[in-house]
Short mmCIF file of C-alpha atoms and ligand atoms in Angstrom, two decimals:
data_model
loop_
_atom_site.label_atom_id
_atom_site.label_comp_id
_atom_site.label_asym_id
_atom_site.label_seq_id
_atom_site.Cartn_x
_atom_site.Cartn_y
_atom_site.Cartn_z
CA UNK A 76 -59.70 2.96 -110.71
CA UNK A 77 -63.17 1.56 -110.75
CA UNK A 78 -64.54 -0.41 -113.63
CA UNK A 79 -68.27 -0.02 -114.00
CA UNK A 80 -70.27 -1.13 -116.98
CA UNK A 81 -73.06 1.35 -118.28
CA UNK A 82 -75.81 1.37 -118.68
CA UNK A 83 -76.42 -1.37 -115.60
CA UNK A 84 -79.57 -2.59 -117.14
CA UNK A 85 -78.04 -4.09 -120.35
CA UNK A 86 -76.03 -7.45 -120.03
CA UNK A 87 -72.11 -6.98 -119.12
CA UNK A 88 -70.21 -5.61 -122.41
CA UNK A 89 -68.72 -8.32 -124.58
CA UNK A 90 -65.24 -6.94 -124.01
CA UNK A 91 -65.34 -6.04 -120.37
CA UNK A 92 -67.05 -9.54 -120.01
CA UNK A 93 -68.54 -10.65 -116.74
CA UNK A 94 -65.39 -10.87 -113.81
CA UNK A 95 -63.05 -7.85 -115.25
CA UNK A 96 -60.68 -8.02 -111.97
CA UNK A 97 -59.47 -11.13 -112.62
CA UNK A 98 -57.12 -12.86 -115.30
CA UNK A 99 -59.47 -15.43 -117.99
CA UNK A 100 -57.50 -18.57 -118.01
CA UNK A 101 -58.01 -20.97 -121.28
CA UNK A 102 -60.24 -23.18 -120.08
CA UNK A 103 -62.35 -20.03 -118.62
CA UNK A 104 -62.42 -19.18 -122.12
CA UNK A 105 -63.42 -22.08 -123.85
CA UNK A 106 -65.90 -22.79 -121.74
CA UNK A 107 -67.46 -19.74 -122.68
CA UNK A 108 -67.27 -20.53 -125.94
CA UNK A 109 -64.08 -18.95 -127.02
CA UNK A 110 -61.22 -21.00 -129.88
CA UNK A 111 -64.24 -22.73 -130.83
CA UNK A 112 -64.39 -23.58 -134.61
CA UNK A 113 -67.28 -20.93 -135.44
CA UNK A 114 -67.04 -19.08 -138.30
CA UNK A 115 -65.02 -19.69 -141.31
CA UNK A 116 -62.49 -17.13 -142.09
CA UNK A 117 -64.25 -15.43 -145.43
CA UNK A 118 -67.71 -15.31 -143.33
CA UNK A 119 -65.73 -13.96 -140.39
CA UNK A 120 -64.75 -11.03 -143.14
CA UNK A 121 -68.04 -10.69 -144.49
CA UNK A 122 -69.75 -10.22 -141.03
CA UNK A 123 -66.81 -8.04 -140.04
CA UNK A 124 -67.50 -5.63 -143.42
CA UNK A 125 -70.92 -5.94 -142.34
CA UNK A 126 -71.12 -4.58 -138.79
CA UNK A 127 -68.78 -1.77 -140.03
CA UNK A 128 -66.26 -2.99 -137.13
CA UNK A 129 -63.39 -0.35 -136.93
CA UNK A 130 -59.93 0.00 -135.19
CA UNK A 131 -60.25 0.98 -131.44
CA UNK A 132 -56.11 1.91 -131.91
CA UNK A 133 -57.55 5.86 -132.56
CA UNK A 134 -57.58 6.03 -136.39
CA UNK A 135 -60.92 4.09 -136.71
CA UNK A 136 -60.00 2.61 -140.01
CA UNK A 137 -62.30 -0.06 -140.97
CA UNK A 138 -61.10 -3.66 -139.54
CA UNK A 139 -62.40 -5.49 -142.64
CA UNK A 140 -60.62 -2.94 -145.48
CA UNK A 141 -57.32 -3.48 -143.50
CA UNK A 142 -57.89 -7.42 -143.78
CA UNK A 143 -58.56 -7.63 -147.11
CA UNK A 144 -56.14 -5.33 -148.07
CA UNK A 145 -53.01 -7.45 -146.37
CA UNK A 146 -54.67 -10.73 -148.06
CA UNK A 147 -54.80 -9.45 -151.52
CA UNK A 148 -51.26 -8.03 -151.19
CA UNK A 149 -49.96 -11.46 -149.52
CA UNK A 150 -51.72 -13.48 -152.32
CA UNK A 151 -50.17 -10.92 -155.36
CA UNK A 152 -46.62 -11.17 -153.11
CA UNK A 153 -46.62 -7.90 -151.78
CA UNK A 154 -46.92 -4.65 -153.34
CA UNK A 155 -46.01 -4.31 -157.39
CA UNK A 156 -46.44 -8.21 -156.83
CA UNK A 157 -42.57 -9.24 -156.54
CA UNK A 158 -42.82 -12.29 -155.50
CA UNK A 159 -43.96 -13.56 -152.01
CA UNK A 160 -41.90 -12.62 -148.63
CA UNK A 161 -40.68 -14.48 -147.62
CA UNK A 162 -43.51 -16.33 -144.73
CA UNK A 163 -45.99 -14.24 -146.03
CA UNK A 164 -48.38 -11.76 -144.38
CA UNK A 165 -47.71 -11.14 -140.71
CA UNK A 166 -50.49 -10.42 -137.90
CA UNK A 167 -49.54 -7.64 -135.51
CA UNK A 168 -51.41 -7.39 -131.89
CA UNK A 169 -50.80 -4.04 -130.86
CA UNK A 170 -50.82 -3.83 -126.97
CA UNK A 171 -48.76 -0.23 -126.45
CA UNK A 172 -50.98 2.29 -125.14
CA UNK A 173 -48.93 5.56 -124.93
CA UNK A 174 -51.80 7.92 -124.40
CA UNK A 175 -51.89 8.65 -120.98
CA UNK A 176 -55.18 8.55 -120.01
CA UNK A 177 -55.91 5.35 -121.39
CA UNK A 178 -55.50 1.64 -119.87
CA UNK A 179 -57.98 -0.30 -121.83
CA UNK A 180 -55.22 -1.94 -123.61
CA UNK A 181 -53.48 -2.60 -120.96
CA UNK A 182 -56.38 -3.77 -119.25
CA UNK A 183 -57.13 -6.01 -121.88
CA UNK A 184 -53.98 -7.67 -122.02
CA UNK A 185 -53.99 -8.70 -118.45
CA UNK A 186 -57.26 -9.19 -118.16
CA UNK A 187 -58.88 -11.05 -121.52
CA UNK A 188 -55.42 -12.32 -123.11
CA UNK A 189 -57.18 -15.36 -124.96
CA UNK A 190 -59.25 -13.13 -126.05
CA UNK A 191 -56.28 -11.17 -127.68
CA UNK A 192 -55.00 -14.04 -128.96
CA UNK A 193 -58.04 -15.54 -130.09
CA UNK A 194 -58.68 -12.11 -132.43
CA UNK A 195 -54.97 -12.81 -133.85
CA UNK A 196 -55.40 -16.05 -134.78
CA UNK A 197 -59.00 -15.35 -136.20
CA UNK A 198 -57.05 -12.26 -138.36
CA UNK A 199 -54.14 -14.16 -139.28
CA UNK A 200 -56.88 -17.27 -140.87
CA UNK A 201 -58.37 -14.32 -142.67
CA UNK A 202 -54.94 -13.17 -144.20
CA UNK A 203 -53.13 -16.06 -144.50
CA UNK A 204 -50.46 -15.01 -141.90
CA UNK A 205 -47.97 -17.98 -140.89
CA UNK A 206 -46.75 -15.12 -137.84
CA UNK A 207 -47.82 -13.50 -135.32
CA UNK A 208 -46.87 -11.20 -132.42
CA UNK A 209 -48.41 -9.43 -129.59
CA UNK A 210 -46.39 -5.97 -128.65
CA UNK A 211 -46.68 -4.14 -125.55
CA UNK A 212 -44.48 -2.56 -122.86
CA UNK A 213 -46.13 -3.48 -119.82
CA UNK A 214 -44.43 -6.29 -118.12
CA UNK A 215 -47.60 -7.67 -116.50
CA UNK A 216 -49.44 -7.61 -119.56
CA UNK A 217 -46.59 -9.58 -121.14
CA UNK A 218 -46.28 -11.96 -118.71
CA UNK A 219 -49.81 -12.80 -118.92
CA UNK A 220 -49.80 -12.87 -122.47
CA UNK A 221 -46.76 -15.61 -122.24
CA UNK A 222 -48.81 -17.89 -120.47
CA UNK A 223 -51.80 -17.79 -122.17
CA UNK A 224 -49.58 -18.81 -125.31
CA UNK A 225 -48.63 -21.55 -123.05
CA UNK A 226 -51.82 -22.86 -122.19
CA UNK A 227 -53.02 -22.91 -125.14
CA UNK A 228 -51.44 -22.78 -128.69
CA UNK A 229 -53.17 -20.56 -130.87
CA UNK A 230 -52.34 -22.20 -134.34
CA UNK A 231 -49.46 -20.02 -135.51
CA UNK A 232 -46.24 -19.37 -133.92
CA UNK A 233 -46.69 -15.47 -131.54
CA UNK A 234 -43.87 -14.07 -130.52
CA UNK A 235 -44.23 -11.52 -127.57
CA UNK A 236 -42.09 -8.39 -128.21
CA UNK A 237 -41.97 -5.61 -125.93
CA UNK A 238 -41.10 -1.95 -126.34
CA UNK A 239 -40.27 0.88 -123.84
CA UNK A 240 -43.06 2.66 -123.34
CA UNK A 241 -43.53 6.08 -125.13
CA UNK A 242 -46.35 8.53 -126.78
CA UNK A 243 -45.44 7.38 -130.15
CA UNK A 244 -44.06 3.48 -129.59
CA UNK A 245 -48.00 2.42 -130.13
CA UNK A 246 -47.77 3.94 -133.90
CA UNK A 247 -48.15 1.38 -136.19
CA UNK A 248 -44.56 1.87 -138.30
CA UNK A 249 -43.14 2.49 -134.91
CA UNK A 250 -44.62 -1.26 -134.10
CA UNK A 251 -42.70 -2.60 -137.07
CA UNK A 252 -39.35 -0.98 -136.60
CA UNK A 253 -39.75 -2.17 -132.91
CA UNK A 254 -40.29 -5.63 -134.06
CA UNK A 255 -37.71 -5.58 -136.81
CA UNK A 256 -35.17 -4.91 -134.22
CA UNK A 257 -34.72 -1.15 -134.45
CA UNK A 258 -36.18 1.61 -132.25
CA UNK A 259 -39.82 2.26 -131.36
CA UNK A 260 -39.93 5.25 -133.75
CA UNK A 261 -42.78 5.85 -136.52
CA UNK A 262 -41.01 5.83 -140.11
CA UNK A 263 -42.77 8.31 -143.16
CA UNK A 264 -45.73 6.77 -144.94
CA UNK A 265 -45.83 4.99 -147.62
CA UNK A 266 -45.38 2.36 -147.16
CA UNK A 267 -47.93 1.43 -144.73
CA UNK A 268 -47.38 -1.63 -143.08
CA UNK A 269 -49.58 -3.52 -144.88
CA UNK A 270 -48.08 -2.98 -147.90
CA UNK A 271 -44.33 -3.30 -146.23
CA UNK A 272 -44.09 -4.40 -142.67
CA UNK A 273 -42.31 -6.80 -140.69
CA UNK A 274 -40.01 -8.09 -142.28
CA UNK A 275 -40.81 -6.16 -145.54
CA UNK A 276 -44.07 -8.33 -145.75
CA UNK A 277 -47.60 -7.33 -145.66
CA UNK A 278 -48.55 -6.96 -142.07
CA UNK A 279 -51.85 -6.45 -140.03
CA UNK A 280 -50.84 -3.81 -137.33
CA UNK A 281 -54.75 -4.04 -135.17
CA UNK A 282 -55.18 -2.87 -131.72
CA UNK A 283 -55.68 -5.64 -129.03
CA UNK A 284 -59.33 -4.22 -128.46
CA UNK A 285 -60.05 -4.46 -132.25
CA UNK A 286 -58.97 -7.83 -132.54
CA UNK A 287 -61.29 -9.01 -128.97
CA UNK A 288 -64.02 -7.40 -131.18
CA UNK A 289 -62.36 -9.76 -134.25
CA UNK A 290 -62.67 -12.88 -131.87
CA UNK A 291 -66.32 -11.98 -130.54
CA UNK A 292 -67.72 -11.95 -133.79
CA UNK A 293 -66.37 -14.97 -135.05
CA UNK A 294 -67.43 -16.60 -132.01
CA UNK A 295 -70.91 -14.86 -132.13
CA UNK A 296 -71.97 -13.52 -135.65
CA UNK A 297 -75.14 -12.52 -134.97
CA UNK A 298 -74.39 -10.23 -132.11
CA UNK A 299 -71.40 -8.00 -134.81
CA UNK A 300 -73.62 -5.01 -134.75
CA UNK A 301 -73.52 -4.46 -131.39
CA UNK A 302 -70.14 -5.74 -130.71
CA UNK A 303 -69.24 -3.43 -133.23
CA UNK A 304 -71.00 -0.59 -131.76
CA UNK A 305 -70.14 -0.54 -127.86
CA UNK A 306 -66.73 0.44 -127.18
CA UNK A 307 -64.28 0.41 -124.24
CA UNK A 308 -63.68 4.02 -122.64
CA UNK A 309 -61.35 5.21 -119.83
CA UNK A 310 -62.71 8.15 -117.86
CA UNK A 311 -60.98 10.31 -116.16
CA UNK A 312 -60.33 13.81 -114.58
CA UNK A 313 -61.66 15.94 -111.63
CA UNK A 314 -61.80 14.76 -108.13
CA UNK A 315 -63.17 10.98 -109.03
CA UNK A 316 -61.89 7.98 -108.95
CA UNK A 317 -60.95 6.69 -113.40
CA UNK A 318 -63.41 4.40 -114.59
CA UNK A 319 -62.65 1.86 -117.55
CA UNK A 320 -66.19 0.79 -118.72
CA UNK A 321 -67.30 -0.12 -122.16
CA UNK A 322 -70.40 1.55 -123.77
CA UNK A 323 -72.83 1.49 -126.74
CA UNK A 324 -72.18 4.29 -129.40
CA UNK A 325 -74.30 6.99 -129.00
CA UNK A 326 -74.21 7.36 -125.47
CA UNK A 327 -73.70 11.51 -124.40
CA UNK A 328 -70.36 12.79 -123.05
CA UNK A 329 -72.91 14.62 -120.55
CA UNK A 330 -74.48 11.74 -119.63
CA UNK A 331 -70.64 9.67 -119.30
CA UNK A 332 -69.65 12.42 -117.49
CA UNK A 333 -72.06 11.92 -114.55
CA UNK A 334 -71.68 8.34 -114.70
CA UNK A 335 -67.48 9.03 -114.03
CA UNK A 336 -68.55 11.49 -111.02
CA UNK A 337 -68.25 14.89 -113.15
CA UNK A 338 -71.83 15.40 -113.66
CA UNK A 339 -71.29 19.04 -113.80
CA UNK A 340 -67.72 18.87 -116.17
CA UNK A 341 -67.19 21.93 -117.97
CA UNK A 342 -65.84 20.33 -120.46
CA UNK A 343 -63.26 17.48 -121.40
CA UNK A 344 -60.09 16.14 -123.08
CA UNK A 345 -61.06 13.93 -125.68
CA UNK A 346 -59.41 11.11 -127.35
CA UNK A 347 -56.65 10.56 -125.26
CA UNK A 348 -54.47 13.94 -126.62
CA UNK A 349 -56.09 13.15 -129.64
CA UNK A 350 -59.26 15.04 -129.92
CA UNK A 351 -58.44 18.18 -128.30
CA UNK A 352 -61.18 19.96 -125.83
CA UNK A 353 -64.63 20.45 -126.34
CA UNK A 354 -66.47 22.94 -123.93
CA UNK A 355 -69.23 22.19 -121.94
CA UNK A 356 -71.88 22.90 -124.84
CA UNK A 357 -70.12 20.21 -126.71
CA UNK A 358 -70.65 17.37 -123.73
CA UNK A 359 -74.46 17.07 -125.55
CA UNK A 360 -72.61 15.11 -128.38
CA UNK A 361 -73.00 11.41 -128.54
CA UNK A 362 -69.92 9.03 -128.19
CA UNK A 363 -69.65 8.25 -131.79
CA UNK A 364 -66.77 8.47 -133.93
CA UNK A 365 -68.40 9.74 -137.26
CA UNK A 366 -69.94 12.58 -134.36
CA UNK A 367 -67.23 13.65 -132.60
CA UNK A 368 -65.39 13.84 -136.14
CA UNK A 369 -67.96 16.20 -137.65
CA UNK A 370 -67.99 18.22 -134.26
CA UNK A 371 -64.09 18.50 -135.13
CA UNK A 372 -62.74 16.11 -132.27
CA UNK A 373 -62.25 12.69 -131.72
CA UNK A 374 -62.67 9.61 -130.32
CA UNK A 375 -59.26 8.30 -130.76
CA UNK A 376 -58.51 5.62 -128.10
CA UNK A 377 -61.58 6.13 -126.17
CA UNK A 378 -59.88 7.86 -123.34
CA UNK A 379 -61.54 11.11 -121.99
CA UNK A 380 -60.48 13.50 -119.21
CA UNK A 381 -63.51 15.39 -117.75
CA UNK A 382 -62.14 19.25 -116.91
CA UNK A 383 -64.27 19.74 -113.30
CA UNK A 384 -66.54 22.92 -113.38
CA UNK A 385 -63.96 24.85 -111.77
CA UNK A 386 -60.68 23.54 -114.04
CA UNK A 387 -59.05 26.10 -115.97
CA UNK A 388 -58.93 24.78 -119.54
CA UNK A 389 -55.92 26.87 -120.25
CA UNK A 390 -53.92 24.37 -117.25
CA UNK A 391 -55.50 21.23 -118.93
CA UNK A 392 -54.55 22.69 -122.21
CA UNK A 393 -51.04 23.44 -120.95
CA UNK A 394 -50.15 19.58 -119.36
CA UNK A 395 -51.44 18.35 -122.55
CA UNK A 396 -49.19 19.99 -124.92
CA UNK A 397 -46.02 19.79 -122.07
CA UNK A 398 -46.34 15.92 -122.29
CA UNK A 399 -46.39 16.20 -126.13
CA UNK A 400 -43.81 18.27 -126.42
CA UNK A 401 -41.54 15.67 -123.92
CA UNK A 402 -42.59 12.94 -125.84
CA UNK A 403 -41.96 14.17 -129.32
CA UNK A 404 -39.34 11.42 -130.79
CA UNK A 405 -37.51 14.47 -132.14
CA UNK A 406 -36.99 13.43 -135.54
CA UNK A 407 -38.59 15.48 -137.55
CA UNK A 408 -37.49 19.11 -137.86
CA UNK A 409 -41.11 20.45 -137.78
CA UNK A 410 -42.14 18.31 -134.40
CA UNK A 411 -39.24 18.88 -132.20
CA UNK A 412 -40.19 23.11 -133.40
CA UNK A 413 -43.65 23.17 -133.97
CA UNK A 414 -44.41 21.66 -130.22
CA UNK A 415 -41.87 23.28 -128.26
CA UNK A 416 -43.43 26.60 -129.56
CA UNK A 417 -47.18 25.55 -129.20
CA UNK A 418 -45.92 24.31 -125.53
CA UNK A 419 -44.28 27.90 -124.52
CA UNK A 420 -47.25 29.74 -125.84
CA UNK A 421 -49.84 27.62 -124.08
CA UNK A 422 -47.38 27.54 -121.10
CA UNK A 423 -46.82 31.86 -121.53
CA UNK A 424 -51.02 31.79 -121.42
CA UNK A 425 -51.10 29.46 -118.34
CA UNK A 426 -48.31 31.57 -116.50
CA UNK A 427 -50.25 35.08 -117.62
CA UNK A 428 -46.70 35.97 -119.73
CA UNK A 429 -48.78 35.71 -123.05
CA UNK A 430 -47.90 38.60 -125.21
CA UNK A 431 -50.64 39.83 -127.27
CA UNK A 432 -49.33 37.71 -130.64
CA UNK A 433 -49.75 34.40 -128.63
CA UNK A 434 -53.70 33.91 -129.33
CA UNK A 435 -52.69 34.61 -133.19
CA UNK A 436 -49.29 32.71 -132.55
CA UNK A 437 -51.98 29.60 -131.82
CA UNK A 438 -54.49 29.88 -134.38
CA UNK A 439 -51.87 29.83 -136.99
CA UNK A 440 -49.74 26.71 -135.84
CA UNK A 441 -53.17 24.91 -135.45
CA UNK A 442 -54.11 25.15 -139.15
CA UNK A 443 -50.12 25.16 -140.54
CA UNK A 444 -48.60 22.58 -138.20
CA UNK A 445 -51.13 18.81 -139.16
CA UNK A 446 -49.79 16.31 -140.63
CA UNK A 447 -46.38 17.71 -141.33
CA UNK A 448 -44.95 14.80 -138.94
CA UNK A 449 -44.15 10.91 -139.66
CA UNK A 450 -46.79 10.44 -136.46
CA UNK A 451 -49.75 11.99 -135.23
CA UNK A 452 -48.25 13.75 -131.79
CA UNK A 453 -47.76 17.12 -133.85
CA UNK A 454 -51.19 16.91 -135.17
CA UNK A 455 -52.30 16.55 -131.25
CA UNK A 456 -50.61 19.48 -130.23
CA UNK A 457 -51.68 21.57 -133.05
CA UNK A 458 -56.08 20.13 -132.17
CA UNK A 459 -55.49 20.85 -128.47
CA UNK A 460 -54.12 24.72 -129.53
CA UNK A 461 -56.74 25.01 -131.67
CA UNK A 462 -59.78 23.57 -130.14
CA UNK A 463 -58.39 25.73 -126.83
CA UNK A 464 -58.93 28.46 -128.54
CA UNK A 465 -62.85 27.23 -130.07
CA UNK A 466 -63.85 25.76 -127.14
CA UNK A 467 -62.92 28.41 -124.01
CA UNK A 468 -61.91 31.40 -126.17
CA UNK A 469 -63.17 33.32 -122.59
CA UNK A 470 -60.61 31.90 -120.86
CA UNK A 471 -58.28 32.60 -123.30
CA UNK A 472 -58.64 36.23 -123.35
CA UNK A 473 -58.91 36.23 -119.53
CA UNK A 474 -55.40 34.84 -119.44
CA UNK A 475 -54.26 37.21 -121.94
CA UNK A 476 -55.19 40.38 -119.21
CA UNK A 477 -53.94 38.47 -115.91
CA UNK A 478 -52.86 35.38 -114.30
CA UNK A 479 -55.15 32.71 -113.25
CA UNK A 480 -55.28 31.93 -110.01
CA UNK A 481 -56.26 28.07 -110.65
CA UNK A 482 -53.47 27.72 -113.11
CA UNK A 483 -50.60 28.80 -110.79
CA UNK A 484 -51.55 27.26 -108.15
CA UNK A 485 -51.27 23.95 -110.48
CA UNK A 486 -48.08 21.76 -111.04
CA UNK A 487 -48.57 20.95 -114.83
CA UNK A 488 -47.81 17.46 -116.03
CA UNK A 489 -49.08 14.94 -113.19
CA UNK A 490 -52.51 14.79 -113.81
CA UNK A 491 -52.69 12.75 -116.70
CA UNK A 492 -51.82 9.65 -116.17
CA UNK A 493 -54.32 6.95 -115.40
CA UNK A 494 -53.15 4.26 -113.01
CA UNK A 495 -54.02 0.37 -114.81
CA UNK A 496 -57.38 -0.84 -112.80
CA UNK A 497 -55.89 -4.19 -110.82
CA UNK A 498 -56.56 -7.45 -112.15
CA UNK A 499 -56.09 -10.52 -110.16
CA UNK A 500 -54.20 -13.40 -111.21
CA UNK A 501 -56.38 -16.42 -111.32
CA UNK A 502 -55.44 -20.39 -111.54
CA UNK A 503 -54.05 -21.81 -115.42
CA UNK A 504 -56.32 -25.06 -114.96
CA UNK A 505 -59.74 -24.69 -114.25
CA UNK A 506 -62.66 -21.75 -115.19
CA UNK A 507 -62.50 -18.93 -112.63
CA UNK A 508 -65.59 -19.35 -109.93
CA UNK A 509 -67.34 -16.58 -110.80
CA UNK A 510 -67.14 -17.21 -114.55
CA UNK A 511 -70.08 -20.08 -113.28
CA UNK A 512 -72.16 -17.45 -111.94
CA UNK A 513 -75.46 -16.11 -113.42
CA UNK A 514 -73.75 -12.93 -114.50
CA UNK A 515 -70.87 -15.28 -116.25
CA UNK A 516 -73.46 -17.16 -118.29
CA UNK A 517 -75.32 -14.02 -119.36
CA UNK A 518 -71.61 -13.21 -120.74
CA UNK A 519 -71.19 -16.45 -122.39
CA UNK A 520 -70.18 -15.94 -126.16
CA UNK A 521 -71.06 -19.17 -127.77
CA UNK A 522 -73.79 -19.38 -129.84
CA UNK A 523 -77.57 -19.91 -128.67
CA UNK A 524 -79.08 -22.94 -129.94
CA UNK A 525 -80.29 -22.79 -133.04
CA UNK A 526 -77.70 -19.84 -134.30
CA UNK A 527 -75.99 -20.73 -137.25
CA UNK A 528 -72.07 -22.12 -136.13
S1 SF4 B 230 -43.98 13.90 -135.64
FE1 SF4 B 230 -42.74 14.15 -133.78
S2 SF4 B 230 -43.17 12.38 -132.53
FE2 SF4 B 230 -43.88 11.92 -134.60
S3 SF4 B 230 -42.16 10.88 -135.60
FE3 SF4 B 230 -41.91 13.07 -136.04
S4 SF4 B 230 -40.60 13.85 -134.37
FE4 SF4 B 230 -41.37 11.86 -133.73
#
């Protein structure tokens, strides 16, 4: 795994920050600026609504709707305002990454946990939590997170609560039940969890990435639009090495795809499972969520998988929906069904066993089968049948007369995981040395003179 930062000529992203392979201790961070009193909480919201700052979880929902929204229902006492819970609103850091190809969280965690924890404290002033907690399977990340809380208490009590680590765990009502004591399974919505979460109260469930984008702003206002608008991205796939790296909006898949080592991809995985495949004609699309949407994929977590120019998408297709279909939490009817079938057909096409229903088979699960789960992992299956069938409908029909070579001589399901890039662990009591460097100060987030506190 090799972390790179693109393009070279701009200054090191405000997330990936300037020494990424090793752990930011608190007094690293607040000599950069970081816990400082900056921004009061209602002109934190403002310049959040401003920049247009959404969730890097894989929904994109706007950061500053979601903390208005648990405000307003912790000041009315929750919904149908019946009385306050009891502590009132809660702040949720969500640290569990289940899409395989992703490790930005994870990253993140290790890496930048003040950070994290500055962003929770920043969106529990804004809601008027008393609580917080930071969840997350991965024990490193947890143990990191610990003793950042112990260096430095962030102003409300945070409670680290892990979770096995699944596909679904990282849902947000899966976060709640997790924390509430039960299992790490999504429950149907309504309620959302900020009407109803922990607890019953009106939680903020943000992804650890949103809420380092939460603590950069506060900490540097007039730099939101572009915090808002780079983003960190785990690329994968083909013979080269993964590369986490954070980017501007806007920047081409083609253009990400020769920066990974794939310059000549024929195509990719996008979103994590999320987004399906897009063909190589699609790689001219910018990395922008409102693009990829209207293209018909996604950005979701920011992880993509580059297919190399001789992949078969049909093999890609077929590990994708096999670790869906494994990870389905099996409690609703329509999942455990609806992905074991998509799996055997994709699998039937992969194996050159389709029959000559299994095309039609796909196309009709992909429009029948969304959002007929409590979680998204249907939906995935159902975008990475269908967009199979958009994006490489060649290779679709040329698995429907033979088998494929490439995807027989391919053991499905060991491809997608990305391994977590390593991050050092670094002293508790003084700055890191290269945090003094040039390169650190260019990364420094408190204000220039003269910028408004
Ligand atoms: S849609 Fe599938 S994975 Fe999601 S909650 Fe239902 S059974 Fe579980």
């Amino acid at each position: 795994m090799t972390v790179i930062r693109y393009p070279t000529a701009l200054p090191p992203g405000p997330v990936l920050g300037a020494a990424p392979g090793v752990t930011e201790c608190a007094e690293a961070y607040r000599a950069a600026g970081g816990y400082a009193a900056t921004t009061a909480p209602d002109e934190l919201l403002h310049h959040l609504a401003a920049s247009g700052l959404r969730g890097r979880g894989g929904a994109g929902f706007p950061v500053a709707v979601k903390l208005r929204s648990v405000r307003e229902l912790g000041e009315r006492g929750g919904p149908g305002g019946r009385g306050r819970p009891a502590g009132g609103p809660v702040v949720v850091a969500n640290g569990e990454e289940g899409e395989p190809g992703s490790v930005k969280d994870r990253w993140l965690l290790r890496a930048r946990p003040h950070l994290v924890l500055d962003g929770l404290a920043r969106a529990a002033a804004v809601t008027g939590a008393v609580r917080g907690y930071v969840y997350l399977s991965d024990p490193v990340a947890g143990a990191r997170i610990r003793r950042a809380l112990a260096e430095h208490e962030p102003g409300l009590p945070v409670e680290v609560v892990e979770t096995p680590r699944t596909y679904v765990a990282g849902e947000e009502t899966a976060a709640v039940r997790r924390i509430d004591g039960g299992p790490a399974l999504p429950t149907a919505k309504p309620p959302r969890p900020y009407e109803r979460g922990v607890g019953g109260a009106p939680t903020l469930v943000s992804n650890v990435e949103t809420l380092a984008r939460v603590a950069l702003t506060a900490a540097r206002p007039d730099l939101a639009d572009r915090i808002a608008r780079t983003t960190l991205v785990t690329l994968s796939g083909g013979a080269a090495a993964p590369v986490l790296t954070e980017v501007p909006y806007g920047v081409p898949l083609r253009t990400l795809a020769a920066a990974h080592g794939t310059p000549d991809a024929a195509g990719a995985l996008m979103g994590g499972l999320f987004g399906g495949l897009v063909g190589a004609g699609d790689l001219g699309l910018p990395l922008d969520p409102d693009a990829l949407a209207a293209a018909g994929t996604a950005l979701g977590c920011g992880a993509v998988r580059f297919l190399a120019a001789d992949a078969c998408p049909v093999t890609a297709a077929a590990e994708a929906v096999d670790h869906l279909a494994a990870e389905s939490a099996r409690q609703c009817g329509v999942c455990v069904s609806g992905t074991a079938a998509v799996r055997d057909a994709v699998r039937a096409l992969a194996a050159g066993t389709a029959g000559p229903g299994t095309a039609g088979n796909l196309e009709r699960w992909s429009l029948a089968l969304p959002g007929r789960g409590a979680c998204g992992l249907l939906d995935a299956a159902a975008g990475i049948a269908g967009s199979l069938l958009r994006a490489f409908p060649g290779a679709v029909r040329g698995h429907l007369d033979a088998p494929c070579p490439a995807c027989s001589a391919t053991a499905a399901g060991h491809r997608l995981t990305v391994p977590v890039p390593p991050v050092a662990d670094a002293p508790t009591t003084k700055p890191a040395g290269p945090r003094d460097s040039s390169a650190a100060r260019a990364d420094r987030i408190a204000p220039p003179k003269g910028t408004k506190p």
